[in-house]
Coordinates of C-alpha atoms in Angstrom, one line a residue:
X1 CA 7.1 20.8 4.2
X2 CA 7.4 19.9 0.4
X3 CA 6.3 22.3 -2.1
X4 CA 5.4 22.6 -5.7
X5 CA 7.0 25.0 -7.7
X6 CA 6.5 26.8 -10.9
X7 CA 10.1 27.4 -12.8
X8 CA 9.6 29.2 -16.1
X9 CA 11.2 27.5 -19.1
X10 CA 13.0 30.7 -20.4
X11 CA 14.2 31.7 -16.9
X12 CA 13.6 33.7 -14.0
X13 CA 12.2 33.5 -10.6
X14 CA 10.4 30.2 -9.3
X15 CA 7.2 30.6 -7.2
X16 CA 5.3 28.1 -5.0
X17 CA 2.1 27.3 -5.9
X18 CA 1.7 25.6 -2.5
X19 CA 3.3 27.8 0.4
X20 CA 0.1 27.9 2.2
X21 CA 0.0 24.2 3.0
X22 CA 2.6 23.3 5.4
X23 CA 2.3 19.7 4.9
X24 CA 3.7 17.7 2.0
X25 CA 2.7 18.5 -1.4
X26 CA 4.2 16.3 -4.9
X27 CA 3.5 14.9 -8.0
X28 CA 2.5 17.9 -9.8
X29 CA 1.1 16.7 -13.8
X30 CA 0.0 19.6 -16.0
X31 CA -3.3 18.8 -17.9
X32 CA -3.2 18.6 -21.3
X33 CA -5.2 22.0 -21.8
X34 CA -2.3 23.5 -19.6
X35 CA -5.0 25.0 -18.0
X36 CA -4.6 23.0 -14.9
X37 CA -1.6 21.2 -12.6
X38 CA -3.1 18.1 -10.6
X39 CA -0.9 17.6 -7.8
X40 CA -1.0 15.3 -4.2
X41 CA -1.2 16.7 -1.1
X42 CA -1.4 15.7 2.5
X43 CA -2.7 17.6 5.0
X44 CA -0.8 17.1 8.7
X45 CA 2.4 18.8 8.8
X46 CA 5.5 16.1 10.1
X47 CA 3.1 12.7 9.5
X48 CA 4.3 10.3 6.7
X49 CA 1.7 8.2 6.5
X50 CA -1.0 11.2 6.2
X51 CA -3.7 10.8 3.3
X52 CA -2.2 11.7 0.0
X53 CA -5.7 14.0 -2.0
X54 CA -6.1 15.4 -5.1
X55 CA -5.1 19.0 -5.5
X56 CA -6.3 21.1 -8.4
X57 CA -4.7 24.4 -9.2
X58 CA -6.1 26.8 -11.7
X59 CA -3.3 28.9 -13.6
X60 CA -5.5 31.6 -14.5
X61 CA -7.0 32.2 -10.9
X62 CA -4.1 31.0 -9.0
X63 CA -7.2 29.3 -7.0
X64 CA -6.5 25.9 -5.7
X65 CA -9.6 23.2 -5.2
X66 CA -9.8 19.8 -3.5
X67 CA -11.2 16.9 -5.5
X68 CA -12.7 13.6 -4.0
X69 CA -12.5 15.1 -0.5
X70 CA -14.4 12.2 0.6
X71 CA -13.1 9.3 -1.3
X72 CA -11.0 7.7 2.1
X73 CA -7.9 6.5 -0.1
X74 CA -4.2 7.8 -0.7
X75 CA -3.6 8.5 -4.2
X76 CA -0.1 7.3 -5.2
X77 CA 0.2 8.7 -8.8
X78 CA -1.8 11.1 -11.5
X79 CA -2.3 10.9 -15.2
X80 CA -4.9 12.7 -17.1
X81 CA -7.1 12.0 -19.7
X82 CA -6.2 13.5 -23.3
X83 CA -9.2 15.5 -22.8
X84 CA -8.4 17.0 -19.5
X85 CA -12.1 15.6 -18.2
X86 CA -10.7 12.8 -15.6
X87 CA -7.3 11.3 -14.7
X88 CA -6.5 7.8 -13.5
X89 CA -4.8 7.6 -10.1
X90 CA -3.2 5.0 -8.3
X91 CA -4.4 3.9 -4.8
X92 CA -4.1 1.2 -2.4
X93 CA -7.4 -0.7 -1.2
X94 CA -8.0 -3.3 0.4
X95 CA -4.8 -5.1 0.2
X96 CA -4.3 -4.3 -3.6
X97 CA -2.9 -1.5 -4.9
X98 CA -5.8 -0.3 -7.9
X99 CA -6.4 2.0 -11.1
X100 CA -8.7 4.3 -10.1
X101 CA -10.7 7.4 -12.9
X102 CA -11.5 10.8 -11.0
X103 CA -13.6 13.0 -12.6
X104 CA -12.0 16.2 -12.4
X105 CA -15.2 18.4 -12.2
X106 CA -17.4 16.5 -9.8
X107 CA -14.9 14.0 -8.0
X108 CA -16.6 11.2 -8.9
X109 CA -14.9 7.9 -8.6
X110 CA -15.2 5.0 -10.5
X111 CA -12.5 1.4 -10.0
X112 CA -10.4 1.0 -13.6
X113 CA -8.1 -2.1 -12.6
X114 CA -8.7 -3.8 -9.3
X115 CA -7.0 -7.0 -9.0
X116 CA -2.8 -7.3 -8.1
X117 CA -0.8 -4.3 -7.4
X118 CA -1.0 -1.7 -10.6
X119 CA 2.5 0.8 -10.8
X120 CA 2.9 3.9 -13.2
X121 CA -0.2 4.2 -15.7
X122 CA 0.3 5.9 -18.7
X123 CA -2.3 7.1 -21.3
X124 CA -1.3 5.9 -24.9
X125 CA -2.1 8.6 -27.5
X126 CA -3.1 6.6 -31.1
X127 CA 0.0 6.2 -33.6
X128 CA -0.3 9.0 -36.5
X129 CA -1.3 6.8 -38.3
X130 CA -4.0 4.9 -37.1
X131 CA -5.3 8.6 -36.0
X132 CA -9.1 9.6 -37.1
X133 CA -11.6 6.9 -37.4
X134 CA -11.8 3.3 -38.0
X135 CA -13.5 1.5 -40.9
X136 CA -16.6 0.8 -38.5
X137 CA -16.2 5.0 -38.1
X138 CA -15.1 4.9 -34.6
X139 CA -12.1 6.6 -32.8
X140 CA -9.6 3.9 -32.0
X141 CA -9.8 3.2 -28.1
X142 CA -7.3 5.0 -25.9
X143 CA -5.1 2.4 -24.2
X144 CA -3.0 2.8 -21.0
X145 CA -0.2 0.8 -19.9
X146 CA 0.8 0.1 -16.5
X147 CA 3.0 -2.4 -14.8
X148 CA 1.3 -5.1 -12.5
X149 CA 2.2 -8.2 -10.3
X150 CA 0.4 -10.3 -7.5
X151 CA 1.4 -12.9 -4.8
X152 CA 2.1 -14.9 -7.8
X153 CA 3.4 -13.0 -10.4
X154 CA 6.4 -11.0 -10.7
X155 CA 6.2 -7.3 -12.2
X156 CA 5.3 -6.9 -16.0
X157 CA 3.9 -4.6 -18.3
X158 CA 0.6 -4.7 -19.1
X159 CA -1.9 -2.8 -21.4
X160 CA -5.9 -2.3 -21.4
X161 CA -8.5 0.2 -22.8
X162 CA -8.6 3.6 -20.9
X163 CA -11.6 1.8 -19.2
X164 CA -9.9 -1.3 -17.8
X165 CA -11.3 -3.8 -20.4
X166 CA -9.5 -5.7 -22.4
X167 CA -6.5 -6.2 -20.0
X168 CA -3.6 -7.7 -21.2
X169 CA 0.3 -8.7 -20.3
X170 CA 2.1 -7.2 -22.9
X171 CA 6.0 -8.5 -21.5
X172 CA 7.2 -11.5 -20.4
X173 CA 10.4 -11.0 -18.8
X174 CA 10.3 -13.3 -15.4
X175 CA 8.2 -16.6 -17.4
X176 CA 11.4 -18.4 -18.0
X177 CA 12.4 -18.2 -14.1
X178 CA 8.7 -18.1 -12.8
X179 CA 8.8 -21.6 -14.5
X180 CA 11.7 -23.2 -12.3
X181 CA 9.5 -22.0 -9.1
X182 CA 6.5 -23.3 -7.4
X183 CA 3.5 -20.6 -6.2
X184 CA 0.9 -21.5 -3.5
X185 CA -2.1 -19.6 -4.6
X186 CA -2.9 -17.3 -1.8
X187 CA -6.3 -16.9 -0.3
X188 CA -7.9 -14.1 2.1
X189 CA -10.1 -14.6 5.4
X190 CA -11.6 -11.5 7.6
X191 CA -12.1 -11.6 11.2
X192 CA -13.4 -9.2 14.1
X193 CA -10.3 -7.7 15.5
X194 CA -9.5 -4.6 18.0
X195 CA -12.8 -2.1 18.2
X196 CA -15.1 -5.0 17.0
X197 CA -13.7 -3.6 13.4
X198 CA -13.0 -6.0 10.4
X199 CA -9.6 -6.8 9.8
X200 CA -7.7 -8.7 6.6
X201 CA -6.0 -11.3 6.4
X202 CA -3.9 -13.5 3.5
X203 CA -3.2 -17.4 3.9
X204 CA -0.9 -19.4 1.9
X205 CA -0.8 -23.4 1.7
X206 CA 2.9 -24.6 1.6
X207 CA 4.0 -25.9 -1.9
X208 CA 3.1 -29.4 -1.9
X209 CA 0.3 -29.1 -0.1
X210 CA -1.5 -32.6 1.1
X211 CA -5.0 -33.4 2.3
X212 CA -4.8 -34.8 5.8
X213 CA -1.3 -33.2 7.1
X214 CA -0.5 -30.7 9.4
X215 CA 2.3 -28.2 8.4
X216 CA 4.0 -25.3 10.7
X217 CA 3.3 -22.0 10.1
X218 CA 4.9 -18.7 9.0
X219 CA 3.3 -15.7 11.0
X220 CA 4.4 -12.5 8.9
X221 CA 4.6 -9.1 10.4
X222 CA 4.6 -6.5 8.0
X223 CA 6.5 -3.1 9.1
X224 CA 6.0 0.5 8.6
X225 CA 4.1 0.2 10.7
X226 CA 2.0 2.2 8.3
X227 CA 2.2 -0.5 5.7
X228 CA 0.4 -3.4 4.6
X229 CA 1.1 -6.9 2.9
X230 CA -0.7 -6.8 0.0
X231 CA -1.4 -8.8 -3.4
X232 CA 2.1 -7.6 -4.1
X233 CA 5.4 -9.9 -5.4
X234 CA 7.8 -8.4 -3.0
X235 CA 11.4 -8.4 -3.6
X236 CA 12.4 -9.0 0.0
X237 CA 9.5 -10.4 2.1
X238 CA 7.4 -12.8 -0.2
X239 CA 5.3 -14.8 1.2
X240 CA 5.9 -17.4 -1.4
X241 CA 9.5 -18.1 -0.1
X242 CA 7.9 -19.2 2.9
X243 CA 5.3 -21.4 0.9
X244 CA 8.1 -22.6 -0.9
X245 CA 10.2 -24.0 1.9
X246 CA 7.3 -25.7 3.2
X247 CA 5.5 -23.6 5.4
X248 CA 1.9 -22.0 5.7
X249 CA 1.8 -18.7 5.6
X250 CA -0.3 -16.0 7.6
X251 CA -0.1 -12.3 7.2
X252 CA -2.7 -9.8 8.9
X253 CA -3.1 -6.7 7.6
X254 CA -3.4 -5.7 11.1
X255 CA -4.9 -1.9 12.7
X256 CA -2.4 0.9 11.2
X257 CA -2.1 -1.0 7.9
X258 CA -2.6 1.0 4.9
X259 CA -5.3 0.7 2.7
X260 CA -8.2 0.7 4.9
X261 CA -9.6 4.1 5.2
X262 CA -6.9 6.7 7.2
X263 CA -8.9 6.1 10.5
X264 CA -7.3 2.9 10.3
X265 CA -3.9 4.2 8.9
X266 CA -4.0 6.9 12.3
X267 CA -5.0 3.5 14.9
X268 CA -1.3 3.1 15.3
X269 CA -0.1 5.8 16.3
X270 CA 0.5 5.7 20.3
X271 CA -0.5 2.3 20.5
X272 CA 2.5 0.1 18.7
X273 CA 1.7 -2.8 21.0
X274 CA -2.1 -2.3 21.7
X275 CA -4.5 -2.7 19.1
X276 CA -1.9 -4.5 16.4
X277 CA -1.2 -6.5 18.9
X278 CA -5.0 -7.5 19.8
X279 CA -5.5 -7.8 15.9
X280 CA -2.6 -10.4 15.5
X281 CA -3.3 -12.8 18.2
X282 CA -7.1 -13.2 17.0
X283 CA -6.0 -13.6 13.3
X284 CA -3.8 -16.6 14.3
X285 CA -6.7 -17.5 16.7
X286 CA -9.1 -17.6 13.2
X287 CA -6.4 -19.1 11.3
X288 CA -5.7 -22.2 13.5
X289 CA -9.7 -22.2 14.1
X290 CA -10.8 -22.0 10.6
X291 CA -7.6 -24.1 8.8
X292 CA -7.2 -27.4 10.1
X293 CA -4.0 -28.2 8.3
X294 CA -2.2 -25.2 10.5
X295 CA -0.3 -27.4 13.2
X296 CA -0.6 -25.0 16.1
X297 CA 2.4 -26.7 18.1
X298 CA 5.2 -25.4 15.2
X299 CA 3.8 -21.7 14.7
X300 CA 7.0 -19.5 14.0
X301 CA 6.3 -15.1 13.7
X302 CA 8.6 -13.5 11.7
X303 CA 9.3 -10.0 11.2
X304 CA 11.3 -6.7 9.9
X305 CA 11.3 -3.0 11.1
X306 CA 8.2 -2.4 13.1
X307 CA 7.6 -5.9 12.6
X308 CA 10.6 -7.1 14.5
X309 CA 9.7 -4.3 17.0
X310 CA 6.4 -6.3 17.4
X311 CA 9.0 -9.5 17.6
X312 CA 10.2 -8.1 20.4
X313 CA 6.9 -6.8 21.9
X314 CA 5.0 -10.5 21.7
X315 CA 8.1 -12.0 23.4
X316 CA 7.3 -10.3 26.2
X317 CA 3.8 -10.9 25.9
X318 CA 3.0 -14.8 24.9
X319 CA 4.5 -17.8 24.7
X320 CA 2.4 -19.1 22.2
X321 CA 5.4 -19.1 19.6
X322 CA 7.8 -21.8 18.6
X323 CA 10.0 -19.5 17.1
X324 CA 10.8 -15.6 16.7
X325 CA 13.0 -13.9 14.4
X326 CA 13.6 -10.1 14.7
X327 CA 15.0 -8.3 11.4
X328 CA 16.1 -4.7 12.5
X329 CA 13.1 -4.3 14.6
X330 CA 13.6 -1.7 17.4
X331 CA 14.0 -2.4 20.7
X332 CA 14.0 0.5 23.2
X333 CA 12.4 3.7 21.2
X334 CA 13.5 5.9 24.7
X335 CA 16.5 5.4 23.0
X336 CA 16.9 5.4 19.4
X337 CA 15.3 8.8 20.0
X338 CA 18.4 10.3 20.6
X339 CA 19.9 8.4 17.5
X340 CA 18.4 9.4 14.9
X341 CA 17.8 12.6 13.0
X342 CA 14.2 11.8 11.7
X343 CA 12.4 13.5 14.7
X344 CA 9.4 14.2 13.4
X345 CA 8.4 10.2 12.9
X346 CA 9.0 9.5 17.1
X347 CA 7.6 12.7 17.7
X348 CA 4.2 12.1 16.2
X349 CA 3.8 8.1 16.4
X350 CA 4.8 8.7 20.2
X351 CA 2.7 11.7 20.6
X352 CA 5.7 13.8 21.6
X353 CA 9.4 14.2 23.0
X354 CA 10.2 11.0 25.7
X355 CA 10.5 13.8 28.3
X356 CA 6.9 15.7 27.8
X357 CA 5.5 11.4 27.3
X358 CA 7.8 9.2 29.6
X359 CA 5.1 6.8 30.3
X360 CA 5.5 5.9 26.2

C-alpha cells in the first residue's frame, strides 16, 4: 500500500490524500492552477503488474475522480498542460511505449508520439523573451521534450510541438558509436495464439543478411513475466546483439505481456507454463512458416528471469530446440517461496500460499 501525501511547506502534520485505496498510488503532479494533483493509481492491493489510471483530486473538495476509466492502458508518467485543460501521459501499447494527451474534463484520449519508446515528457514554457505573439500575431507553439529510442536507436533527447508535429532529435550523444555498429531493421508479424486471440511478434534478419541462405535463430523470452519486448534499445537484452552475431531473431510478445489491454497483462497469472507457452510454440511455428530464410534445424531460445523459468519449463516439454540457455530463471517456485521476502508476488501469480495450492 503506497500513498500520496500532502506535507505543508511551512511545517506541520502530513495527511494522505489516498488512505482509502489500499493499493498503490504515485506520481502525484500538481496542475498549474494548484487547483488539482493528478496522480496514478492501481486498483488490486499486492499485484505489481495491476493497471496504473489517472487519479484526480480536488483540493477544495477533498473529492477524488477517475479519468479515462475506460481507456485499457497503464499510464507510466503525468505532465500537464500550462493551462491545466489536458496532460500528456506515458503508456505502453502495442509493443511501443507512446505520448498520449488526456483531457482532464472528459477523459478523452487522443495518441501524441506513437512510434519507439517515449521517457519523461516535459512541457516547455516559451523563453521571456519570445513571450506574447509572433510577427504573424500568433502564440509561439508550446514544445515538449522527451527522450526516445527504438530497436535501432539508442536513447536521445528529442523535442516536438505540444501536438506531436514537428518531431525532432535534439542530441546526438550515441552517433559516433551507433556508427561502428551494424542494426538489422526489425519487423513485426501477428498470429492466432492461445484463446484464438492475436498475439505480437518482432523478427530480425541477421546483419549481413543474404537472399537464398538459411541462418539459425535466436528465440527470445522476455521476463516479468508481466513485460514485454518492445520497440525499445535495451541495455541488457537487445535483440540487435543477436542480429549482430549473425543470428535471426524472434521475440513474442506472448499472453501476460504488457501493453495489450490488462485482460492480457492478468492471462499469466496461474498459468506460467500454459497459455505463454501455447503462444510461443505457434509464433516460432509462423515464423519458420512465414520466413524461409529461418533454418529450423539450428533454432536456439534464450531467456532471463521468467524467461529462463520458461527455459526450464520447454525443456521439459519439446525437443524442438538446438540449444537453451537459462539466465536466473527459477526453477522450483515450491521453493524459492520460502526464500524470499517478496510474498505478495508468489502469492498472487500462484493464487495463494503452496500449502492452501499444492497442485501449483
Amino acid at each position: 500500500d503506497l500513498n500520496v501525501y500532502v506535507v505543508p511547506v511551512a511545517g506541520g502534520p502530513s495527511r494522505s490524500i489516498t488512505a482509502a485505496n489500499k493499493a498503490t498510488d504515485t506520481g502525484p503532479v500538481y496542475s498549474p492552477d494548484g487547483k488539482t494533483i493528478a496522480y496514478r493509481a492501481m486498483t488490486r492491493p499486492g499485484f505489481e503488474a495491476d493497471r496504473y489510471g489517472i487519479q484526480l483530486y480536488d483540493r477544495a473538495s477533498g473529492k477524488t475522480r477517475a479519468l479515462a476509466e475506460s481507456w485499457d492502458r497503464s499510464v507510466e508518467s503525468i505532465a500537464w498542460t500550462p493551462d491545466a485543460k489536458a496532460m500528456l501521459v506515458v503508456a505502453n501499447e502495442a509493443a511501443r511505449q507512446k505520448v498520449f494527451r488526456v483531457n482532464a474534463e472528459t477523459g478523452t484520449v487522443q495518441t501524441v508520439i506513437d512510434d519507439g519508446y517515449s521517457v519523461g515528457v516535459e512541457i516547455l514554457q516559451p523563453a521571456p523573451e519570445s513571450a506574447g505573439r509572433s510577427q504573424d500575431g500568433a502564440n509561439p507553439p508550446l514544445q515538449i521534450v522527451y527522450g526516445k529510442d527504438s530497436l535501432v536507436a539508442p536513447l536521445e533527447l528529442w523535442t516536438a510541438r505540444i501536438d506531436g508535429s514537428a518531431a525532432r532529435q535534439i542530441t546526438h550523444f550515441n552517433d559516433e558509436r551507433m556508427k561502428l555498429a551494424q542494426v538489422s531493421q526489425p519487423a513485426e508479424f501477428h498470429f492466432e495464439g492461445a484463446l484464438g486471440e492475436k498475439v505480437q511478434a518482432w523478427i530480425l534478419k541477421p546483419v549481413g543478411y543474404q537472399e537464398g541462405k538459411k541462418y539459425p535463430l535466436a528465440f527470445v523470452i522476455h521476463g516479468g513475466p508481466q513485460g514485454a519486448i518492445e520497440d525499445h534499445f535495451h541495455y541488457r537484452w537487445n535483440l540487435q546483439a543477436f542480429a549482430g552475431a549473425g543470428y535471426g531473431v524472434v521475440a513474442v510478445n506472448f499472453h501476460g505481456s504488457t501493453g495489450f489491454g490488462q485482460a492480457f497483462t492478468d492471462s499469466i497469472s496461474g498459468d506460467w507454463g500454459g497459455k505463454p507457452f501455447e503462444d510461443l510454440m505457434k509464433g516460432l511455428d509462423h515464423a519458420i512458416a512465414n520466413y524461409s530464410w529461418i533454418d529450423p534445424d539450428r533454432v536456439g531460445a534464450l531467456g532471463a528471469s521468467y524467461g529462463g523459468w520458461m527455459i526450464n519449463w520447454i525443456n521439459g516439454h519439446t525437443n524442438r530446440f538446438q540449444c537453451l540457455v537459462n539466465h536466473d530463471g527459477g526453477f522450483d517456485e515450491y521453493a524459492n517461496y520460502f526464500t524470499t521476502e517478496e510474498l505478495w508476488f508468489p502469492e498472487w501469480e500462484f493464487k495463494g500460499t503452496p500449502w492452501a495450492n499444492p497442485e501449483l
